[in-house]
Amino acid sequence: MRKFNFYPGPSTIATSVLEKMRAEFIEFEDTGAAFFELSHRSGTVVDCQRRIVARLRQLMGVGDDYHVLLLHGGAIGQAAAIPMNLLRGKKQAAYAITGHWGRLAAGHAEAHCQVERCIDTSPECTSIPPADQWQVPADCAYVHFTDNETINGVEFQELPDLDGQLLVADQSSNILSRPWPTDKVALTYACLQKNIGPSGMAVVVVRKDLCGEQLPITPAIWNYAKQAKADSMANTPATIQLRMLELVLDWTAEAGGAEEFGRRNRAKADMLYDFIDASDFYANKVDPAVRSRMNIPFVLADASLDDQFVTQAEEAGLIGLRGHRAVGGMRASIYNAMPEQGVSQLISFMQDFAAGNG
Amino acid sequence: MRKFNFYPGPSTIATSVLEKMRAEFIEFEDTGAAFFELSHRSGTVVDCQRRIVARLRQLMGVGDDYHVLLLHGGAIGQAAAIPMNLLRGKKQAAYAITGHWGRLAAGHAEAHCQVERCIDTSPECTSIPPADQWQVPADCAYVHFTDNETINGVEFQELPDLDGQLLVADQSSNILSRPWPTDKVALTYACLQKNIGPSGMAVVVVRKDLCGEQLPITPAIWNYAKQAKADSMANTPATIQLRMLELVLDWTAEAGGAEEFGRRNRAKADMLYDFIDASDFYANKVDPAVRSRMNIPFVLADASLDDQFVTQAEEAGLIGLRGHRAVGGMRASIYNAMPEQGVSQLISFMQDFAAGNG
């Protein structure tokens, strides 16, 4: 029986999407083969790739002045690919560090340029200073920020207001979880494995005029200009991810798109934060103004009960709640595919656990 | 109904493997989720990764002095990653060009070092000169060759005898298709999508003592030393590929491993080449001494019949036979998962087509 899956990624996918994929797993339509057994040059796969791009354009409001690329690897791959493609002769880039993933992205960029950490809230990472406090040098190629930090549970509530700077946003863990001003961001990227599919692919939405000046050492599979020209097929893409991505995007659109998920995710997160804040047994330390709607870390009053909490939660049909090893405690990841019922069952369990151990 | 699928990659996978994956597609064992919805840090996924490595060590005869890595991207990704990792301070590497993919790999390496094309059989690419005719400079970091060229249909029948040189072999299209002397090769690599799974991952088997001197610009996801230390989980791997790779490797082992597939593939290829050679209507131009057992390109006596051949073959349940756009004509890709019956049905169809158009 399927359980409520709170893993941070890879993570839960709508059961209806899995059922559709399962139904076509031996043969896709009347092709005589599974989708992922067909050549990526076949009309079937090429059409799927085009439908995905059109769907992403619709769901994210992507204009004609942007490329939509579907590339190998996840966000850590792109953490390397972004400076390779976007430095455009400049010597430095700025990184806003509001948690684990921003810190990692900055480290990966250091192989290619001088990295200015324009803010760094380490080690606590429980707040985000307003943009007028960021130290952004004048001649940066771009300013990178992690729109949602999965481990620290910190999320930007709006774009940092940095007039005249090119923004690069890592939306790995909150893409399509709410409306997003794609046209105000130079590059938006995300791995699939939180809100839009299984791991093994990244979506990159990038302004066309910024592509084409990549470093000579840029691998072909991450050369944005080359991949744009080839409709993301300069090499063989991960075709099973393509088809699953399409099914998840269809499901996202049918449910009402980013606006509807914005409402649902706000409601789910409010329910859980309200419960935690009202409790003496659980605590979340993040500044309420920047709390993540996707990943809600919390600690128990007595950390020696952590293992017991995880075990009993699993017995109650709630999996994936252990916090990241870097910070400990618990974490509930409640992406688009987590229904409200999953959150209310989690709260019921947390109530019972607190009552039994308070 | 499933058809005989001759696509060059992505390509046919054993139906029994697909059935197993389909059976667990909504829930893997008693985890409450699909395999690819579980965290890559969960015991379930970590154990799978370890079983795959153990299975590859067994099937390929990999010694303890080698790492077995499972990395994002396919062979074109590795074409960039190999020089990044293996130059080790040297300025040049040698590439043996016996077809399209070797030519591409050499091009990708040029971003990082001086590339010596120690042989180049372009444009015909129908033969392989013996190793004593190769022009390998004394101080090369390694000698790269493409063990099987899918487009040109040329395959090495044995390792090039280059005493004292480190060999790097692209086995993308023939890994586990016959016994392979892994211990005589510094690095063997392959994408999954021909003999061992869907596209979206590469296997790299590399001598441990060669790792650790990567270029500073090496992306973390392709840093062999880093990935070896992290059991290929320095970043989130493509977990759906992991599970499918495991199922294909299990199927490979149950069938008798590389030795058994060596026999089967020899028999299938001989059957098709014998038919083509005896025919006035079809022709294969490759030197019989180096013909591929995996990809058999052939031309029709009258190229104006090509479209008709492809259409009628599809109607007869034989898909994916059109040759690569770079060379035209036809191509039958007959990887491990293509049963002998598929080849005999292809031959029957070719006989009928020739009789009807001869």
XYZ file of C-alpha atoms in Angstrom:
716
model
C 0.000 0.000 0.000
C 1.277 3.456 -0.834
C 2.275 5.566 2.135
C 2.489 9.321 2.532
C 6.006 10.031 1.340
C 7.767 13.048 2.879
C 11.193 12.383 1.337
C 12.952 15.581 0.217
C 13.837 14.238 -3.227
C 13.559 11.908 -4.987
C 10.051 12.350 -3.673
C 6.414 11.512 -4.073
C 4.789 11.565 -7.510
C 1.031 11.575 -8.037
C -0.289 8.008 -8.123
C -2.336 8.789 -11.241
C 0.884 9.715 -13.065
C 2.504 6.433 -12.044
C -0.560 4.530 -13.184
C -0.416 6.162 -16.612
C 3.266 5.364 -16.974
C 2.679 1.821 -15.817
C -0.096 1.351 -18.379
C 2.275 2.188 -21.224
C 5.386 0.580 -19.747
C 5.491 -2.371 -22.143
C 4.212 -0.572 -25.201
C 3.712 3.125 -25.862
C 0.642 3.815 -27.976
C 0.941 1.684 -31.113
C 4.704 1.991 -31.503
C 5.501 -1.634 -30.716
C 7.894 -0.654 -27.921
C 8.103 1.236 -24.645
C 8.633 4.976 -25.017
C 12.185 4.709 -23.658
C 13.072 1.939 -26.136
C 12.445 4.263 -29.094
C 15.160 6.316 -30.729
C 15.295 9.875 -29.424
C 15.243 10.849 -33.127
C 11.908 9.112 -33.662
C 8.877 11.319 -34.177
C 7.338 9.966 -30.984
C 10.156 11.174 -28.743
C 10.790 14.418 -30.626
C 7.088 15.304 -30.353
C 7.125 14.577 -26.630
C 10.126 16.854 -26.141
C 8.311 19.640 -27.992
C 5.116 19.161 -26.011
C 7.092 19.418 -22.764
C 8.709 22.671 -23.844
C 5.335 24.096 -24.887
C 3.784 22.999 -21.595
C 6.600 24.529 -19.555
C 6.248 27.747 -21.519
C 2.556 27.802 -20.696
C 2.846 26.798 -17.015
C 5.776 29.104 -16.251
C 4.812 31.955 -18.575
C 8.024 31.710 -20.561
C 8.397 34.274 -23.343
C 9.928 33.812 -26.779
C 13.092 35.521 -25.596
C 13.923 32.485 -23.445
C 15.185 28.995 -24.240
C 13.688 26.041 -22.385
C 16.330 23.303 -22.127
C 16.058 19.746 -20.793
C 19.514 18.565 -19.794
C 21.299 15.619 -18.226
C 22.120 15.664 -14.535
C 20.445 17.560 -11.736
C 21.038 20.855 -9.988
C 24.625 20.039 -9.034
C 25.368 19.542 -12.693
C 23.872 22.940 -13.425
C 25.813 24.510 -10.557
C 28.851 23.817 -12.739
C 27.176 24.559 -16.072
C 25.832 27.992 -15.119
C 29.162 29.785 -14.646
C 30.514 28.003 -17.736
C 27.694 29.501 -19.804
C 26.895 32.806 -18.130
C 30.231 34.395 -17.184
C 30.481 35.900 -20.687
C 33.964 37.261 -20.152
C 33.319 38.557 -16.652
C 35.571 37.540 -13.780
C 33.119 37.290 -10.925
C 29.651 36.185 -9.949
C 27.678 36.796 -6.761
C 26.066 34.050 -4.699
C 23.498 34.634 -1.966
C 24.002 31.929 0.658
C 20.825 31.195 2.574
C 21.440 27.495 3.157
C 23.214 24.294 2.183
C 22.542 24.303 -1.563
C 23.500 27.903 -2.179
C 26.747 27.241 -0.320
C 27.422 24.219 -2.548
C 26.563 26.121 -5.740
C 29.020 28.865 -4.785
C 31.715 26.245 -4.219
C 31.150 24.702 -7.648
C 31.363 28.130 -9.307
C 34.769 28.813 -7.753
C 36.375 26.545 -10.339
C 35.498 29.148 -12.966
C 35.405 32.617 -11.410
C 35.782 34.746 -8.350
C 32.755 34.137 -6.159
C 31.336 36.991 -4.109
C 29.106 35.725 -1.318
C 26.851 38.765 -1.317
C 25.023 37.446 1.739
C 25.808 34.438 3.886
C 23.475 33.520 6.729
C 25.552 30.492 7.769
C 25.559 28.637 10.017
C 21.985 29.223 11.214
C 20.374 30.020 7.873
C 17.044 30.926 9.406
C 16.481 34.304 7.767
C 17.044 36.225 4.527
C 18.377 39.800 4.763
C 16.601 42.288 2.467
C 18.281 42.909 -0.866
C 19.440 46.400 0.081
C 21.824 44.750 2.550
C 23.414 42.478 -0.054
C 27.001 43.279 -1.021
C 26.862 42.846 -4.776
C 29.970 44.089 -6.627
C 29.317 46.269 -9.652
C 30.717 43.980 -12.318
C 29.174 40.613 -11.514
C 28.109 38.317 -14.324
C 25.002 37.373 -12.323
C 23.570 36.974 -8.827
C 22.673 33.397 -7.907
C 20.156 32.567 -5.204
C 18.451 29.384 -4.049
C 14.775 30.155 -4.135
C 14.019 27.382 -1.650
C 16.557 25.728 0.639
C 15.361 22.163 1.266
C 17.558 21.447 4.273
C 17.236 24.723 6.117
C 13.596 25.260 5.192
C 14.101 28.832 4.033
C 12.333 30.195 0.965
C 12.343 33.533 -0.787
C 8.854 34.998 -0.731
C 9.605 37.357 -3.597
C 12.431 38.105 -5.995
C 15.338 39.965 -4.418
C 15.114 43.543 -5.665
C 18.526 44.059 -7.268
C 18.004 46.552 -10.011
C 20.251 46.018 -13.007
C 21.616 42.626 -11.900
C 20.989 39.379 -13.749
C 19.275 36.959 -11.403
C 19.884 33.211 -11.518
C 17.395 31.201 -9.467
C 17.724 27.618 -8.305
C 14.110 26.460 -8.184
C 14.993 22.796 -7.787
C 12.642 22.323 -4.894
C 9.865 24.780 -5.668
C 9.455 25.006 -9.432
C 5.757 25.238 -10.324
C 4.806 25.262 -6.655
C 3.514 28.843 -7.027
C 3.428 31.555 -9.733
C 6.903 32.669 -10.759
C 7.997 35.807 -12.657
C 10.141 33.958 -15.200
C 10.557 37.111 -17.273
C 12.301 38.939 -14.413
C 14.941 36.222 -13.977
C 17.845 35.662 -16.370
C 17.992 31.939 -15.696
C 15.694 29.662 -13.719
C 16.747 26.059 -13.213
C 15.498 22.988 -11.405
C 16.180 19.310 -11.117
C 13.074 17.185 -11.612
C 13.012 15.154 -8.435
C 10.974 17.341 -6.121
C 7.990 18.770 -7.957
C 8.178 17.520 -11.524
C 9.424 13.935 -11.827
C 12.117 11.402 -11.016
C 15.797 12.357 -10.630
C 18.106 12.444 -13.641
C 17.295 15.603 -15.569
C 17.302 19.380 -15.159
C 15.099 22.076 -16.654
C 16.872 25.321 -17.579
C 14.941 28.415 -18.662
C 17.454 30.973 -19.855
C 17.387 34.286 -21.696
C 18.415 33.675 -25.282
C 20.638 36.747 -25.490
C 22.853 35.414 -22.686
C 23.753 32.191 -24.512
C 26.610 31.582 -26.905
C 29.584 32.907 -24.949
C 30.257 29.723 -22.962
C 33.761 28.863 -21.751
C 35.722 26.642 -24.160
C 35.769 23.849 -21.553
C 31.952 23.670 -21.396
C 30.868 20.067 -22.016
C 28.668 19.779 -25.099
C 25.773 18.347 -23.119
C 25.629 21.568 -21.046
C 26.393 24.063 -23.809
C 23.186 26.075 -23.685
C 23.536 27.582 -27.168
C 24.309 24.205 -28.717
C 21.489 22.446 -26.894
C 19.020 25.217 -27.750
C 19.859 24.847 -31.415
C 19.404 21.067 -31.165
C 16.138 21.154 -29.155
C 18.045 19.600 -26.204
C 19.103 16.662 -28.370
C 22.720 17.505 -29.092
C 23.180 14.205 -27.275
C 20.779 11.424 -26.346
C 18.495 12.759 -23.594
C 17.192 10.649 -20.714
C 14.012 9.642 -22.510
C 12.281 7.898 -19.610
C 12.572 11.183 -17.682
C 11.149 13.036 -20.679
C 7.983 10.986 -20.706
C 7.520 11.095 -16.940
C 8.131 14.836 -16.941
C 5.420 15.233 -19.554
C 2.940 13.211 -17.501
C 3.706 15.220 -14.349
C 3.345 18.514 -16.223
C 0.025 17.386 -17.681
C -1.133 16.489 -14.180
C 0.082 19.897 -12.943
C -1.831 21.709 -15.668
C -4.996 19.687 -15.143
C -4.962 20.518 -11.431
C -4.843 24.229 -12.219
C -1.153 24.997 -12.675
C 1.155 27.106 -10.538
C -1.629 29.347 -9.214
C -3.649 26.474 -7.852
C -0.573 24.769 -6.372
C 0.400 28.085 -4.835
C -2.902 28.082 -2.933
C -2.703 24.417 -1.979
C 0.911 24.618 -0.831
C 0.245 27.750 1.220
C -2.659 26.000 2.937
C -0.706 22.790 3.636
C 2.282 24.676 5.003
C 0.180 27.017 7.159
C -1.585 24.021 8.679
C 1.681 22.390 9.686
C 3.448 25.567 10.868
C 0.413 26.590 12.907
C 0.420 23.231 14.613
C 4.169 23.341 15.314
C 4.050 26.913 16.617
C 1.180 26.075 18.966
C 3.048 23.066 20.315
C 5.540 22.957 23.192
C 6.863 19.638 21.916
C 7.869 20.641 18.356
C 9.744 23.697 17.109
C 10.740 25.320 13.836
C 13.414 27.996 14.174
C 13.045 29.734 10.840
C 11.977 33.376 10.666
C 8.240 33.136 9.871
C 8.703 35.709 7.113
C 10.832 33.314 5.026
C 9.612 29.876 5.974
C 9.545 27.323 3.181
C 6.214 26.031 1.952
C 7.960 22.960 0.566
C 10.276 21.680 3.306
C 9.375 22.108 6.937
C 12.167 21.138 9.303
C 11.290 20.731 12.962
C 12.912 19.449 16.116
C 11.486 17.506 19.004
C 11.771 18.891 22.532
C 13.852 15.803 23.344
C 16.211 14.762 20.510
C 16.673 11.340 22.093
C 13.140 10.565 20.852
C 14.090 11.146 17.179
C 14.565 7.483 16.254
C 11.348 6.507 17.949
C 9.489 9.284 16.124
C 10.746 8.088 12.748
C 9.959 4.435 13.467
C 6.460 5.084 14.733
C 5.741 7.473 11.879
C 6.674 4.743 9.400
C 4.367 2.345 11.194
C 1.657 4.970 10.836
C 2.237 5.124 7.056
C 4.350 8.309 7.019
C 7.816 7.837 5.485
C 10.834 10.015 4.786
C 10.575 12.324 7.805
C 14.143 12.173 9.104
C 15.967 15.491 8.721
C 19.110 15.898 6.624
C 22.208 14.468 8.282
C 23.772 17.955 8.234
C 21.173 19.410 10.594
C 19.424 16.470 12.280
C 15.870 16.608 13.595
C 12.879 16.012 11.344
C 11.713 17.418 8.051
C 8.423 17.157 6.212
C 8.767 17.752 2.480
C 5.331 18.572 1.137
C 5.734 19.167 -2.581
C 2.923 19.557 -5.115
C 2.152 15.834 -5.125
C 1.639 15.643 -1.347
C -2.105 15.844 -0.743
C -3.543 17.851 2.124
C -4.641 14.574 3.679
C -0.987 13.581 4.046
C -0.290 16.726 6.048
C -3.343 16.291 8.262
C -2.363 12.665 8.975
C 1.136 13.834 9.840
C -0.282 16.390 12.268
C -2.506 13.741 13.870
C 0.494 11.501 14.312
C 2.578 14.338 15.762
C -0.221 15.134 18.226
C -0.418 11.523 19.355
C 3.353 11.197 19.597
C 3.626 14.369 21.695
C 0.797 13.235 23.957
C 2.487 9.872 24.489
C 5.915 11.354 25.177
C 5.197 14.802 26.591
C 1.833 -5.723 -29.632
C 5.576 -5.485 -29.190
C 7.565 -5.416 -32.419
C 11.149 -6.374 -33.122
C 12.990 -3.159 -32.346
C 16.212 -2.523 -34.288
C 16.753 1.053 -33.058
C 20.426 1.836 -32.366
C 19.771 3.336 -28.943
C 17.662 3.920 -26.989
C 16.901 0.354 -27.969
C 15.089 -2.814 -27.133
C 15.004 -4.103 -23.550
C 13.966 -7.641 -22.637
C 10.201 -7.804 -22.160
C 10.662 -9.749 -18.917
C 12.669 -6.828 -17.509
C 9.929 -4.381 -18.440
C 7.333 -6.638 -16.844
C 9.281 -6.726 -13.582
C 9.650 -2.953 -13.545
C 5.987 -2.530 -14.367
C 4.984 -4.830 -11.507
C 6.778 -2.610 -8.978
C 6.010 0.721 -10.646
C 3.471 1.900 -8.062
C 5.135 0.356 -5.023
C 8.578 -1.179 -4.611
C 8.539 -4.141 -2.237
C 6.931 -2.966 1.002
C 8.371 0.542 0.971
C 5.070 2.315 0.373
C 6.440 4.095 -2.712
C 7.952 3.463 -6.125
C 11.699 2.871 -6.089
C 12.344 6.214 -7.787
C 10.230 8.095 -5.214
C 12.559 7.013 -2.392
C 15.486 9.103 -1.205
C 18.767 8.060 -2.787
C 20.064 7.993 0.812
C 17.495 5.375 1.822
C 18.748 1.866 2.474
C 16.670 0.577 -0.429
C 18.414 2.723 -3.030
C 21.882 2.474 -1.471
C 21.610 -1.326 -1.427
C 20.535 -1.351 -5.068
C 23.535 0.769 -6.038
C 25.842 -1.665 -4.218
C 24.245 -4.706 -5.824
C 24.721 -3.141 -9.273
C 28.407 -2.516 -8.612
C 28.882 -6.076 -7.330
C 27.035 -7.448 -10.358
C 29.107 -5.403 -12.796
C 32.275 -6.566 -11.047
C 31.136 -10.146 -11.494
C 29.888 -9.850 -15.088
C 32.871 -7.829 -16.319
C 35.522 -9.436 -14.141
C 36.437 -6.146 -12.481
C 39.280 -6.362 -9.960
C 39.634 -4.500 -6.673
C 42.069 -2.105 -8.296
C 39.206 -0.555 -10.286
C 36.353 1.749 -9.360
C 32.924 1.086 -10.826
C 31.068 4.407 -11.155
C 27.479 5.125 -12.172
C 27.270 8.694 -13.439
C 24.835 11.157 -14.944
C 24.735 11.637 -18.694
C 25.759 9.256 -21.432
C 28.886 8.698 -23.480
C 29.064 12.289 -24.745
C 29.187 13.406 -21.154
C 32.050 11.014 -20.527
C 33.812 12.161 -23.688
C 34.283 15.434 -21.783
C 34.840 13.867 -18.370
C 37.614 11.475 -19.441
C 40.239 14.062 -20.382
C 39.267 16.116 -17.327
C 40.073 13.144 -15.105
C 42.813 11.262 -16.922
C 45.193 13.865 -18.326
C 47.050 13.917 -14.991
C 49.320 16.773 -15.985
C 50.010 15.492 -19.506
C 49.411 17.725 -22.491
C 48.147 15.265 -25.064
C 45.971 12.227 -25.575
C 45.643 9.926 -28.583
C 42.337 9.077 -30.258
C 41.863 6.262 -32.742
C 39.176 7.354 -35.199
C 37.343 4.412 -36.711
C 33.958 6.062 -37.052
C 31.534 8.792 -36.044
C 31.725 8.438 -32.262
C 35.495 8.305 -32.029
C 35.613 11.437 -34.151
C 33.188 13.173 -31.784
C 35.069 12.024 -28.676
C 38.298 13.455 -30.083
C 36.553 16.748 -30.722
C 35.274 16.952 -27.156
C 38.768 16.244 -25.788
C 40.258 19.155 -27.725
C 38.830 21.559 -25.158
C 41.329 20.149 -22.660
C 44.439 18.884 -24.446
C 46.245 18.379 -27.695
C 44.543 15.504 -29.499
C 46.622 13.137 -31.595
C 44.479 11.202 -34.048
C 46.700 8.130 -34.043
C 44.602 6.561 -36.781
C 41.758 8.048 -38.758
C 39.913 5.897 -41.266
C 37.538 8.715 -42.300
C 35.548 9.113 -44.385
C 34.938 5.447 -45.260
C 35.548 3.936 -41.816
C 35.273 0.381 -43.058
C 38.488 -1.060 -41.632
C 40.806 -0.860 -38.628
C 44.570 -0.697 -39.254
C 46.640 -2.951 -36.986
C 48.064 -1.290 -33.893
C 51.634 -1.325 -35.216
C 50.518 1.243 -37.803
C 49.096 3.642 -35.222
C 51.012 6.888 -34.689
C 50.949 7.173 -30.917
C 53.221 9.894 -29.492
C 55.441 8.835 -26.596
C 53.939 11.050 -23.919
C 50.203 10.548 -24.315
C 48.005 10.443 -21.246
C 45.982 7.644 -22.842
C 44.813 6.133 -26.122
C 41.063 6.299 -26.670
C 39.252 3.953 -29.034
C 35.601 3.204 -29.759
C 35.256 -0.526 -29.352
C 32.148 -0.576 -31.512
C 31.078 2.155 -33.927
C 27.288 2.040 -34.148
C 26.928 4.134 -37.291
C 29.760 2.682 -39.361
C 29.302 -0.866 -38.092
C 32.960 -1.371 -37.285
C 34.049 -3.239 -34.153
C 37.406 -4.097 -32.666
C 37.751 -7.856 -32.458
C 40.508 -7.656 -29.878
C 42.302 -5.010 -27.861
C 44.773 -2.927 -29.864
C 48.240 -4.136 -28.868
C 49.894 -0.918 -27.671
C 52.401 -1.965 -25.091
C 52.857 0.559 -22.324
C 49.918 2.785 -23.294
C 46.852 3.315 -21.146
C 43.807 2.248 -23.130
C 40.432 3.974 -22.792
C 37.581 2.057 -24.414
C 34.149 3.366 -25.327
C 31.977 0.265 -24.993
C 28.720 2.196 -25.189
C 27.270 -0.100 -27.776
C 28.866 -3.437 -26.908
C 29.342 -3.608 -23.143
C 28.560 -7.128 -21.895
C 27.924 -8.315 -25.442
C 30.991 -10.604 -25.204
C 33.819 -11.298 -22.729
C 36.005 -8.255 -22.147
C 39.519 -8.018 -20.617
C 38.647 -5.221 -18.181
C 41.991 -5.624 -16.411
C 43.937 -4.736 -19.561
C 42.090 -1.446 -20.065
C 42.669 1.666 -17.944
C 39.105 2.869 -18.346
C 36.047 1.237 -19.902
C 32.882 3.287 -20.243
C 29.413 2.893 -21.668
C 26.096 4.635 -21.739
C 23.213 2.374 -20.768
C 20.942 2.696 -23.764
C 22.175 -0.077 -26.009
C 22.840 -3.223 -23.992
C 22.066 -2.368 -20.382
C 19.067 -0.106 -19.937
C 17.374 3.179 -20.817
C 19.321 6.350 -21.662
C 20.404 8.747 -18.928
C 23.362 7.150 -17.171
C 26.910 5.995 -17.867
C 28.973 3.196 -16.353
C 32.681 3.968 -15.865
C 35.166 1.276 -14.838
C 38.461 2.986 -14.095
C 41.790 2.056 -12.512
C 41.858 3.491 -9.026
C 45.461 4.677 -9.274
C 44.556 6.977 -12.180
C 41.943 8.941 -10.223
C 42.471 12.025 -8.081
C 44.384 14.304 -10.442
C 41.365 15.770 -12.245
C 41.458 19.242 -13.738
C 40.180 21.976 -11.386
C 37.274 22.660 -13.772
C 35.961 19.086 -13.524
C 32.274 19.198 -12.520
C 31.679 17.425 -9.213
C 29.256 14.957 -10.770
C 32.059 13.694 -13.042
C 34.931 13.879 -10.574
C 35.900 10.202 -10.522
C 37.794 10.345 -7.207
C 34.970 12.207 -5.504
C 32.276 9.925 -6.896
C 34.271 6.814 -5.996
C 34.547 7.998 -2.411
C 30.786 8.692 -2.339
C 29.696 5.414 -3.998
C 28.482 7.465 -6.996
C 26.225 9.517 -4.742
C 28.175 12.763 -4.463
C 24.981 14.062 -6.055
C 21.537 12.550 -6.529
C 21.847 9.772 -9.117
C 19.160 8.957 -11.677
C 17.459 6.370 -9.501
C 14.987 5.032 -12.062
C 17.986 4.180 -14.250
C 19.647 2.480 -11.270
C 16.761 0.102 -10.754
C 16.342 -0.648 -14.453
C 20.084 -1.221 -14.802
C 19.922 -3.711 -11.957
C 17.054 -5.606 -13.584
C 18.865 -5.730 -16.940
C 22.084 -6.924 -15.293
C 20.175 -9.625 -13.415
C 18.626 -10.721 -16.700
C 22.084 -10.694 -18.315
C 23.536 -12.845 -15.553
C 20.618 -15.291 -15.587
C 21.035 -15.779 -19.331
C 24.676 -16.741 -18.846
C 26.541 -13.434 -18.822
C 28.995 -12.050 -21.352
C 30.178 -15.480 -22.547
C 26.701 -16.614 -23.475
C 25.851 -13.289 -25.124
C 29.133 -13.501 -27.013
C 27.932 -16.761 -28.553
C 24.417 -15.547 -29.239
C 25.560 -12.261 -30.757
C 28.129 -14.002 -32.956
C 25.435 -16.357 -34.227
C 22.902 -13.592 -34.872
C 25.426 -11.425 -36.693
C 26.803 -14.296 -38.790
C 23.311 -15.193 -39.877
C 22.591 -11.652 -41.093
C 26.009 -11.025 -42.685
C 25.876 -14.383 -44.476
C 22.518 -13.484 -45.909
C 23.646 -10.003 -46.993
C 26.873 -11.297 -48.549
C 24.993 -13.946 -50.521
C 22.533 -11.367 -51.819
C 22.872 -9.182 -54.915
C 20.247 -6.835 -53.534
C 21.864 -5.892 -50.199
C 25.448 -4.948 -49.404
C 27.619 -4.240 -46.380
C 30.913 -2.550 -47.195
C 32.802 -3.166 -43.968
C 35.965 -5.279 -43.970
C 34.712 -8.697 -42.770
C 37.581 -8.827 -40.270
C 36.152 -5.911 -38.249
C 32.436 -6.102 -38.804
C 30.269 -5.177 -35.833
C 28.186 -7.863 -34.189
C 25.915 -5.157 -32.758
C 25.111 -2.787 -35.621
C 24.874 -4.047 -39.158
C 24.535 -1.273 -41.722
C 23.511 -2.265 -45.212
C 22.457 -0.574 -48.415
C 19.896 -1.554 -50.995
C 20.935 -1.965 -54.614
C 18.526 0.873 -55.398
C 18.507 3.634 -52.778
C 15.244 4.987 -54.123
C 13.600 1.963 -52.467
C 14.797 2.973 -48.969
C 11.563 4.590 -47.823
C 9.508 1.716 -49.114
C 11.795 -0.754 -47.320
C 11.363 1.059 -44.003
C 7.589 1.367 -44.369
C 7.053 -2.258 -45.313
C 9.409 -3.449 -42.572
C 7.331 -1.536 -40.008
C 4.187 -3.147 -41.374
C 5.925 -6.491 -40.932
C 6.634 -5.687 -37.265
C 10.272 -4.644 -37.681
C 11.001 -1.092 -36.467
C 14.031 1.170 -36.254
C 15.847 0.002 -39.404
C 16.626 3.328 -41.041
C 20.361 4.093 -41.114
C 21.876 7.108 -39.372
C 21.251 10.354 -41.233
C 25.039 10.790 -41.602
C 25.407 7.698 -43.789
C 21.943 6.800 -45.048
C 20.879 3.291 -46.022
C 19.669 0.793 -43.438
C 21.002 -0.486 -40.151
C 19.976 -3.390 -37.972
C 21.019 -2.961 -34.345
C 20.934 -6.370 -32.723
C 21.989 -5.890 -29.111
C 21.796 -8.478 -26.340
C 18.035 -8.088 -25.974
C 17.321 -8.793 -29.660
C 16.340 -12.461 -29.875
C 17.530 -14.675 -32.719
C 13.936 -14.831 -33.885
C 14.026 -11.086 -34.563
C 17.009 -11.527 -36.861
C 15.481 -14.455 -38.706
C 12.250 -12.509 -39.237
C 14.294 -9.589 -40.548
C 16.051 -11.897 -42.998
C 12.726 -13.328 -44.164
C 11.428 -9.837 -44.740
C 14.597 -8.828 -46.610
C 14.274 -11.909 -48.823
C 10.674 -11.083 -49.655
C 11.437 -7.433 -50.269
C 14.322 -8.286 -52.602
C 12.186 -10.810 -54.464
C 9.425 -8.239 -54.909
C 11.775 -5.481 -56.066
C 14.712 -7.293 -57.628
